[in-house]
Short mmCIF file of C-alpha atoms in Angstrom, two decimals:
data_model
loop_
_atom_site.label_atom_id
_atom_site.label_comp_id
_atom_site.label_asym_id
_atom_site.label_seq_id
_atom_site.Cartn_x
_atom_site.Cartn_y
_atom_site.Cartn_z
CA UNK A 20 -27.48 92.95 202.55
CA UNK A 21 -26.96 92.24 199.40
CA UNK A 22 -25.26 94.60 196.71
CA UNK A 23 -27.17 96.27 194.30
CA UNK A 24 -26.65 95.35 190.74
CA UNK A 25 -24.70 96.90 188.29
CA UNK A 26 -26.54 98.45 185.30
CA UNK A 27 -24.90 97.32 181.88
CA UNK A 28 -22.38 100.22 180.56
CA UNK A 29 -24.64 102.02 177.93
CA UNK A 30 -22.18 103.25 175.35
CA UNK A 31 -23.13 106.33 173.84
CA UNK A 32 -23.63 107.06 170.10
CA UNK A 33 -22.03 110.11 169.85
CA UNK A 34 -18.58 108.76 170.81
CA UNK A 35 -18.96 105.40 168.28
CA UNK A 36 -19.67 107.68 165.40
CA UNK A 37 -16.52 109.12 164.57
CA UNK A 38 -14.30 105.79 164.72
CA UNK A 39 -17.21 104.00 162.64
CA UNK A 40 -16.74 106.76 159.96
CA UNK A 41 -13.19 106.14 159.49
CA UNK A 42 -13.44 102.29 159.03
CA UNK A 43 -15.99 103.53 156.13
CA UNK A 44 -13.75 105.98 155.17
CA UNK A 45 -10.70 103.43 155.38
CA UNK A 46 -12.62 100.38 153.70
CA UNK A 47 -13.70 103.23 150.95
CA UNK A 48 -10.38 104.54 150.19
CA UNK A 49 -8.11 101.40 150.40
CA UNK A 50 -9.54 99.62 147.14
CA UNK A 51 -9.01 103.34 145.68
CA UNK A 52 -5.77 103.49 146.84
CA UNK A 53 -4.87 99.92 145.43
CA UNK A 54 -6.37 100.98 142.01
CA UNK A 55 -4.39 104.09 141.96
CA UNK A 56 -0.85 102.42 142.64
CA UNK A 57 -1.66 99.54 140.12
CA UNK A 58 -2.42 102.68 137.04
CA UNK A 59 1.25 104.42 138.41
CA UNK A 60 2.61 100.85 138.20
CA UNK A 61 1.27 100.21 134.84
CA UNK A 62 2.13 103.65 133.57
CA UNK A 63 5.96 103.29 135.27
CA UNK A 64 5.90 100.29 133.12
CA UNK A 65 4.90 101.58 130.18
CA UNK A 66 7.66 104.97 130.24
CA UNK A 67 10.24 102.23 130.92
CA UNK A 68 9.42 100.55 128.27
CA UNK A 69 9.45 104.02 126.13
CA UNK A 70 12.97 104.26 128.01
CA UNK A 71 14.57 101.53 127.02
CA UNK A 72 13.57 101.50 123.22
CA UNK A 73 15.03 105.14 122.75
CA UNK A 74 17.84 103.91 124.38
CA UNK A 75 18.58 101.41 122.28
CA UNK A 76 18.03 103.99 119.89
CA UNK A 77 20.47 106.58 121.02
CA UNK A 78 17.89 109.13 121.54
CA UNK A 79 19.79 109.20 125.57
CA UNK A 80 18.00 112.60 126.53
CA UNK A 81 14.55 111.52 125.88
CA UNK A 82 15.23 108.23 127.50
CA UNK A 83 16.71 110.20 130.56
CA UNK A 84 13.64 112.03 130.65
CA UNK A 85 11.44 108.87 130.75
CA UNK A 86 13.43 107.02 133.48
CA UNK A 87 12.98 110.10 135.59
CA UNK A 88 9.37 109.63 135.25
CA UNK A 89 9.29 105.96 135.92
CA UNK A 90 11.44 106.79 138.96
CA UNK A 91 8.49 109.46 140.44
CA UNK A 92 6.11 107.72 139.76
CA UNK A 93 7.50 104.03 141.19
CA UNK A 94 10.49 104.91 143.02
CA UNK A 95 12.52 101.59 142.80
CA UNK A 96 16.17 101.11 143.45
CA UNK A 97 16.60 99.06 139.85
CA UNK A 98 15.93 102.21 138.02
CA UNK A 99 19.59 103.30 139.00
CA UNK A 100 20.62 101.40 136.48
CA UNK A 101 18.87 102.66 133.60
CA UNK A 102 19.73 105.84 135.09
CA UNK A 103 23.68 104.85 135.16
CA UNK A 104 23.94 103.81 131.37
CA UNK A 105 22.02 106.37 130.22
CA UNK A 106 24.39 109.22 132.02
CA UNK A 107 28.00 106.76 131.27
CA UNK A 108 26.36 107.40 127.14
CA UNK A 109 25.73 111.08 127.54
CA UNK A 110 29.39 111.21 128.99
CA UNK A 111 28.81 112.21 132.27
CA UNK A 112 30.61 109.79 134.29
CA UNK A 113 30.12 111.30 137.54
CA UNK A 114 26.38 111.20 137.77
CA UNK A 115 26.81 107.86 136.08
CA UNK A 116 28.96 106.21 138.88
CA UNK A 117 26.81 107.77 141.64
CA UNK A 118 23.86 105.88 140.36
CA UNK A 119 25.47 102.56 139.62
CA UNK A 120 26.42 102.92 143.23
CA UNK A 121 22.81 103.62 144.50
CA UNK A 122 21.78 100.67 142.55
CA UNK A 123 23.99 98.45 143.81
CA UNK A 124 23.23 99.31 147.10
CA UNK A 125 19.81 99.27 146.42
CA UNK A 126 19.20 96.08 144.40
CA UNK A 127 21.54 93.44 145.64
CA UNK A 128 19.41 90.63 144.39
CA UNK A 129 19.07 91.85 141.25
CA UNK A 130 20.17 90.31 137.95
CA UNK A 131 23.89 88.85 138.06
CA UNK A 132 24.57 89.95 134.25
CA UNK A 133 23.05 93.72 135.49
CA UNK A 134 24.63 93.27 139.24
CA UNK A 135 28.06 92.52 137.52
CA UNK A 136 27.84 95.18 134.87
CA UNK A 137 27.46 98.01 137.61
CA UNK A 138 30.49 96.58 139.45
CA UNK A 139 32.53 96.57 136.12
CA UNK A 140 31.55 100.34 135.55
CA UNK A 141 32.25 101.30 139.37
CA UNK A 142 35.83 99.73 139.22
CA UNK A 143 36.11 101.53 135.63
CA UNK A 144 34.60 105.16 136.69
CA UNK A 145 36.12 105.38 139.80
CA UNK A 146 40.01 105.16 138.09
CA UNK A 147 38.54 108.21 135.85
CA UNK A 148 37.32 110.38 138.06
CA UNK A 149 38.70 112.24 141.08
CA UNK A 150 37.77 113.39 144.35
CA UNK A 151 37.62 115.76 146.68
CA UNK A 152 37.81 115.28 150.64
CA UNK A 153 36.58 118.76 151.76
CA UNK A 154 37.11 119.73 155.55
CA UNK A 155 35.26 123.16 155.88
CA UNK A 156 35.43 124.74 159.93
CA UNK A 157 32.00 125.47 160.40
CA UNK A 158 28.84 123.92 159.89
CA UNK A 159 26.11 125.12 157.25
CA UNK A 160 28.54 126.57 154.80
CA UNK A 161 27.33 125.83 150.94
CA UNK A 162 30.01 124.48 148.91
CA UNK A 163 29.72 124.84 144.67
CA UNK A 164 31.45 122.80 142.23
CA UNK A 165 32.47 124.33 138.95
CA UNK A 166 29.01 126.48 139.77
CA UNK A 167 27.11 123.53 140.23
CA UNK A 168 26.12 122.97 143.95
CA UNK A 169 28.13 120.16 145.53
CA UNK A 170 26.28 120.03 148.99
CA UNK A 171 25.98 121.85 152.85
CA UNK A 172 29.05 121.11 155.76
CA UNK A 173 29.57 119.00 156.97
CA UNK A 174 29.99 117.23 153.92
CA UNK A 175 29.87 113.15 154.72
CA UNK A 176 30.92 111.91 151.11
CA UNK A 177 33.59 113.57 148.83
CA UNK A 178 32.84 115.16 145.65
CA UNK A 179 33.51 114.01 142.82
CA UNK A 180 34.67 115.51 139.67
CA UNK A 181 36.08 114.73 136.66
CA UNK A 182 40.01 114.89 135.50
CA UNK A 183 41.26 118.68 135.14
CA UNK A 184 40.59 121.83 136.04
CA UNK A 185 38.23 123.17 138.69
CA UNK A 186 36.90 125.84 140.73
CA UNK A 187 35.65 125.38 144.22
CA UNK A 188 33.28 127.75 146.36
CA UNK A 189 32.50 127.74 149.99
CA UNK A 190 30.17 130.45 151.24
CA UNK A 191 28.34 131.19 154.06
CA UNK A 192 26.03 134.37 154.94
CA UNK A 193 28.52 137.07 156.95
CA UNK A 194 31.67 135.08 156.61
CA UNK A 195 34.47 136.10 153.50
CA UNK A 196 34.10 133.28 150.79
CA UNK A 197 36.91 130.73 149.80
CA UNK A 198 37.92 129.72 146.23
CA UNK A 199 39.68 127.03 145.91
CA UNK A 200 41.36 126.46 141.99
CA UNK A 201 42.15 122.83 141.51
CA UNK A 202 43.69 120.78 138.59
CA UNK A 203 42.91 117.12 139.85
CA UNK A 204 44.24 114.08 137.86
CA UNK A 205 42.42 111.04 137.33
CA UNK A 206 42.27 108.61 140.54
CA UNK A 207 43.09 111.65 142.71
CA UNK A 208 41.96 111.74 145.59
CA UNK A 209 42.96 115.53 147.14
CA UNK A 210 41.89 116.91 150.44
CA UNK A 211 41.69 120.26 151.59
CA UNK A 212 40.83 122.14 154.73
CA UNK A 213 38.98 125.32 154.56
CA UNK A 214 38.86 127.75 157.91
CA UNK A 215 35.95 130.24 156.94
CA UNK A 216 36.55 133.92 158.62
CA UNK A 217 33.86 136.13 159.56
CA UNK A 218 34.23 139.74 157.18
CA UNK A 219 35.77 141.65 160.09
CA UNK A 220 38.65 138.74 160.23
CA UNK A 221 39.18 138.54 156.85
CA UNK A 222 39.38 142.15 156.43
CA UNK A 223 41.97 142.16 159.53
CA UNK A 224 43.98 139.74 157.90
CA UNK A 225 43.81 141.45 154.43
CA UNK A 226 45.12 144.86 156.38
CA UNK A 227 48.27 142.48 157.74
CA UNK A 228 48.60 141.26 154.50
CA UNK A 229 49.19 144.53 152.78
CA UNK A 230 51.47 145.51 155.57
CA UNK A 231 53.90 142.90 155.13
CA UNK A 232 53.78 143.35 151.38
CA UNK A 233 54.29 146.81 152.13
CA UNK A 234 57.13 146.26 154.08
CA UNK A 235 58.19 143.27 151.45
CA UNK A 236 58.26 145.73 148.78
CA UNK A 237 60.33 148.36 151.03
CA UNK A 238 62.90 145.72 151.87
CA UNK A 239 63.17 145.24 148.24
CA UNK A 240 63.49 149.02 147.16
CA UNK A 241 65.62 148.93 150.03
CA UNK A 242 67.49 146.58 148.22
CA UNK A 243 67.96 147.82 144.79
CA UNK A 244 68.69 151.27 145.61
CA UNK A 245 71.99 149.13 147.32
CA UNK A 246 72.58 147.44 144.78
CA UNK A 247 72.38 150.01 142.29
CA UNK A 248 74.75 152.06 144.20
CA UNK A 249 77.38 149.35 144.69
CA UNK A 250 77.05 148.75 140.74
CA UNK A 251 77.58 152.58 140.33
CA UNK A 252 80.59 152.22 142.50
CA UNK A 253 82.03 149.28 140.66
CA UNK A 254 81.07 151.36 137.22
CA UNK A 255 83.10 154.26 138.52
CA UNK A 256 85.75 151.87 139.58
CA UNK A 257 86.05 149.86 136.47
CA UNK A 258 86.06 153.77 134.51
CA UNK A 259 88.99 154.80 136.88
CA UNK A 260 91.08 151.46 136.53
CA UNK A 261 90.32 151.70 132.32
CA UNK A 262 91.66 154.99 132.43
CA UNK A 263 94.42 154.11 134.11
CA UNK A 264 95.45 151.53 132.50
CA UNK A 265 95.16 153.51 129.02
CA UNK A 266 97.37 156.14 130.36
CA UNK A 267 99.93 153.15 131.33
CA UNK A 268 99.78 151.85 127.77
CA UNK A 269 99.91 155.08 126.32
CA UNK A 270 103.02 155.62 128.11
CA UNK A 271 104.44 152.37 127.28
CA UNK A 272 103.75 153.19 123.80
CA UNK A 273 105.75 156.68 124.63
CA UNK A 274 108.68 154.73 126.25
CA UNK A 275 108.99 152.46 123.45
CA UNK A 276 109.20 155.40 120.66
CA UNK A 277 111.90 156.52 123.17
CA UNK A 278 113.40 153.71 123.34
CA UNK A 279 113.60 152.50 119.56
CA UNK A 280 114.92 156.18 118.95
CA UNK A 281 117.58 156.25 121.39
CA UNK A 282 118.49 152.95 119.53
CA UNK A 283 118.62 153.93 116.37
CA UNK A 284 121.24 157.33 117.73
CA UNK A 285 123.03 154.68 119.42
CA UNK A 286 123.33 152.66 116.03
CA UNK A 287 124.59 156.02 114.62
CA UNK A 288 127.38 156.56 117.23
CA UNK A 289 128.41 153.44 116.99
CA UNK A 290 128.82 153.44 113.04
CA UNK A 291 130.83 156.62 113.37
CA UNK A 292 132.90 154.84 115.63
CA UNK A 293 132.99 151.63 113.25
CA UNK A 294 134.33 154.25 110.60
CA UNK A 295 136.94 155.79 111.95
CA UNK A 296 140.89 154.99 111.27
CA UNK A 297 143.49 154.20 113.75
CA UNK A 298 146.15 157.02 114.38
CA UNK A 299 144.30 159.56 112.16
CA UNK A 300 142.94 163.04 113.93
CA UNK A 301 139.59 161.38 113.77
CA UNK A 302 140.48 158.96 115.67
CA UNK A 303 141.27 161.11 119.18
CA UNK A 304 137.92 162.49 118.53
CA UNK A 305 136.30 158.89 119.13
CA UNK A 306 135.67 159.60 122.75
CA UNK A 307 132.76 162.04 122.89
CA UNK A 308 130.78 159.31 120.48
CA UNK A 309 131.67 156.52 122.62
CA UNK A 310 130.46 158.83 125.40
CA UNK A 311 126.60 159.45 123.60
CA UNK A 312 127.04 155.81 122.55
CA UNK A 313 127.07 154.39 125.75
CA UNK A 314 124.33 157.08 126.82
CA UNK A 315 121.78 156.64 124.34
CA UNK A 316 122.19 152.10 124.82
CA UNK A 317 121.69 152.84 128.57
CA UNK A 318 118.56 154.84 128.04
CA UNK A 319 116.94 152.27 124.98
CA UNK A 320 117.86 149.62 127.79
CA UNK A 321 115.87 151.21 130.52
CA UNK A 322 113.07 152.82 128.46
CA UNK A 323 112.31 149.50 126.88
CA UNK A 324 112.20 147.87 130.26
CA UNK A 325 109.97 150.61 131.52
CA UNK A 326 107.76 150.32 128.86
CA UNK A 327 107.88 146.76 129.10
CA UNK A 328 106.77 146.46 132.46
CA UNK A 329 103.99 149.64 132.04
CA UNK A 330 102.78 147.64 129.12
CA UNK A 331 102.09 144.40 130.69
CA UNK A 332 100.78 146.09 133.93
CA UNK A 333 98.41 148.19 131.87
CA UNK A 334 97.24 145.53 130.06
CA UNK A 335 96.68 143.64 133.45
CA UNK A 336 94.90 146.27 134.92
CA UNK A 337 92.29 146.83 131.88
CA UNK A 338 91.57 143.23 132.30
CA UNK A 339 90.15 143.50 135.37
CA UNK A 340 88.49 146.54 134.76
CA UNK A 341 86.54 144.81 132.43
CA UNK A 342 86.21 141.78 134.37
CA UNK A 343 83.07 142.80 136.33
CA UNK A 344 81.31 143.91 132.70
CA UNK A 345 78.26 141.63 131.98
CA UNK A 346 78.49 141.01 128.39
CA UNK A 347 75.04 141.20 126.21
CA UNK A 348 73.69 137.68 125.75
CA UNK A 349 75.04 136.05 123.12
CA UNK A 350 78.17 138.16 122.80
CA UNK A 351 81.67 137.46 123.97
CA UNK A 352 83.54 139.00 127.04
CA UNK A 353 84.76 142.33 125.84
CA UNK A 354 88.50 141.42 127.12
CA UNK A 355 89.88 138.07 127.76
CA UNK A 356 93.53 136.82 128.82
CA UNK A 357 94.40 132.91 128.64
CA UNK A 358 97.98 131.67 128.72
CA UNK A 359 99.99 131.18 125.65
CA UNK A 360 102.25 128.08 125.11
CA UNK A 361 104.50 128.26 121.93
CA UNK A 362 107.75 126.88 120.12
CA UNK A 363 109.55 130.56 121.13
CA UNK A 364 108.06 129.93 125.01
CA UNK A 365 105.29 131.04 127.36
CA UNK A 366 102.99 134.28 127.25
CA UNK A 367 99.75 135.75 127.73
CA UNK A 368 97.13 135.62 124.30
CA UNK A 369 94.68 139.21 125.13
CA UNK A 370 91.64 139.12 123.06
CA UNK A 371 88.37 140.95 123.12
CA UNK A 372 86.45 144.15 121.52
CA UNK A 373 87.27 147.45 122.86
#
């Protein structure tokens, strides 16, 4: 027997119909297409044309504002350029090194004399302006520059600011922000590690915080309540040891009236003496003014040693009681004892305000 044959596969209209419409549709809409992208072209052309002449003109805002065009309508790596002397004139270096970058990277083949010029200002920028390595501990944190946003962790490339002063922010929803205050030099290149805490660790660590500066500031009253009794003590010291050593002088003083008057009665005996004559009745009464003589010269002797020795030991001792006195700035010590060296011999020079 022989097989029956096949019937020819019928293909049905209903499943041809929507692929047919969308090579219509396709063949429709590609010359559209074309014609639309050769108007943005021709328009890109014609705002970077408007670009370039205010440029040249200094007016860098407006030309900003028509290179940003060019670059939504015809996104092209070249544009980077205009971009990056546009922002190096306004004086923002950091936008305008980003974008000489991009259009390096973007546009090796470009022009040499452009090519070389965005390599010069790289090399240039990148010795004024500093940068930031930021290590952040968790992922999805929002980090702010100087209020300006400066990306999400982790962040790949450092940011880049200018030379001086800045403010850093990391934040993140439920965790206790960080602020970092910077003052970067130009070059710089500074890295930091932030370790975000959730608001129940941070306010545990802000409760041992205040502890130890509680205890910090105890330590120190601790401290100067000591110390402000030992100075007391040395105060009442110093008073005792002044006093002292008044009374000592004051007694020297005493000894040496004493002593100068029991010279001058000796000096009296012994000119009676002096003026008596031999063998005359005045002469056997010699003995009781020998007697007083030799008395009072014995007792100006020893008072004038005593008060000698009570004067230099009194002056000794209120030299150390105001040894521990801290003189007012710019004034001199209130006492002060050097050594004396002198044609008649050695001694001690005492000097000061009292």
């Amino acid at each position: 027997m022989t097989a029956p044959a096949r019937r020819p596969a019928r293909t049905r209209p209903g499943r041809l119909l929507p692929a047919v419409t969308l090579l219509v549709l396709l063949g429709g809409l590609a010359p559209a297409a074309r014609a639309q992208d050769a108007t943005q072209r021709e328009r890109a052309k014609a705002l970077l044309r408007e670009g370039n002449a205010l440029f040249e003109s200094g007016n860098y805002l407006e030309a900003l504002e028509r290179f940003k065009r060019v670059h939504e309508l015809v996104p092209s790596p070249r544009v980077h350029y205009n971009f990056g002397e546009t922002y190096f004139q306004l004086g923002r270096p950091v936008d305008a090194l980003r974008h000489y970058e991009l259009y390096v990277q973007g546009a090796p083949d470009d022009q040499p004399v452009r090519l070389g010029r965005a390599n010069q200002q790289i090399a240039r920028l990148q010795g004024e302006i500093a940068s930031v390595l930021l290590r952040v501990s968790l992922i999805g944190a929002e980090v702010t520059a100087d209020g300006q946003p400066a990306g999400t962790t982790p962040l790949i490339h450092p940011i880049r600011l200018r030379a001086g002063p800045h403010v850093l922010v990391v934040t993140k929803p439920g965790h206790e922000p960080v602020v970092l205050r910077l003052t970067l030099r130009a070059g710089e290149v500074a890295s930091h590690l932030v370790t975000l805490l959730t608001e129940d660790e941070a306010a545990g660590r802000r409760r041992g915080f205040r502890e130890v500066e509680a205890e910090r500031r105890a330590a120190q009253e601790r401290l100067r309540v000591a110390e402000q009794a030992e100075r007391e003590r040395r105060a009442r010291q110093r008073r005792l040891l002044r006093t002292t050593a008044w009374a000592t002088l004051a007694t020297a003083v005493a000894l040496g009236v004493t002593s100068g008057t029991c010279g001058l009665l000796a000096h009296r005996e012994a000119t009676t003496i002096a003026a008596a004559v031999p063998g005359t009745a005045r002469w056997t009464d010699l003995q009781p003014h020998a007697d007083r003589f030799a008395a009072f010269r014995l007792a100006a002797y020893v008072t004038a040693g005593v008060g000698a020795a009570l004067a230099v030991g009194g002056a000794v001792v209120l030299a150390l009681s105001y040894r521990g006195d801290e003189p007012a700035p710019g004034r001199p010590p209130r006492l002060s004892a050097r050594p004396a060296l002198g044609p008649g011999g050695a001694g001690l020079t005492l000097g000061g305000s009292f």
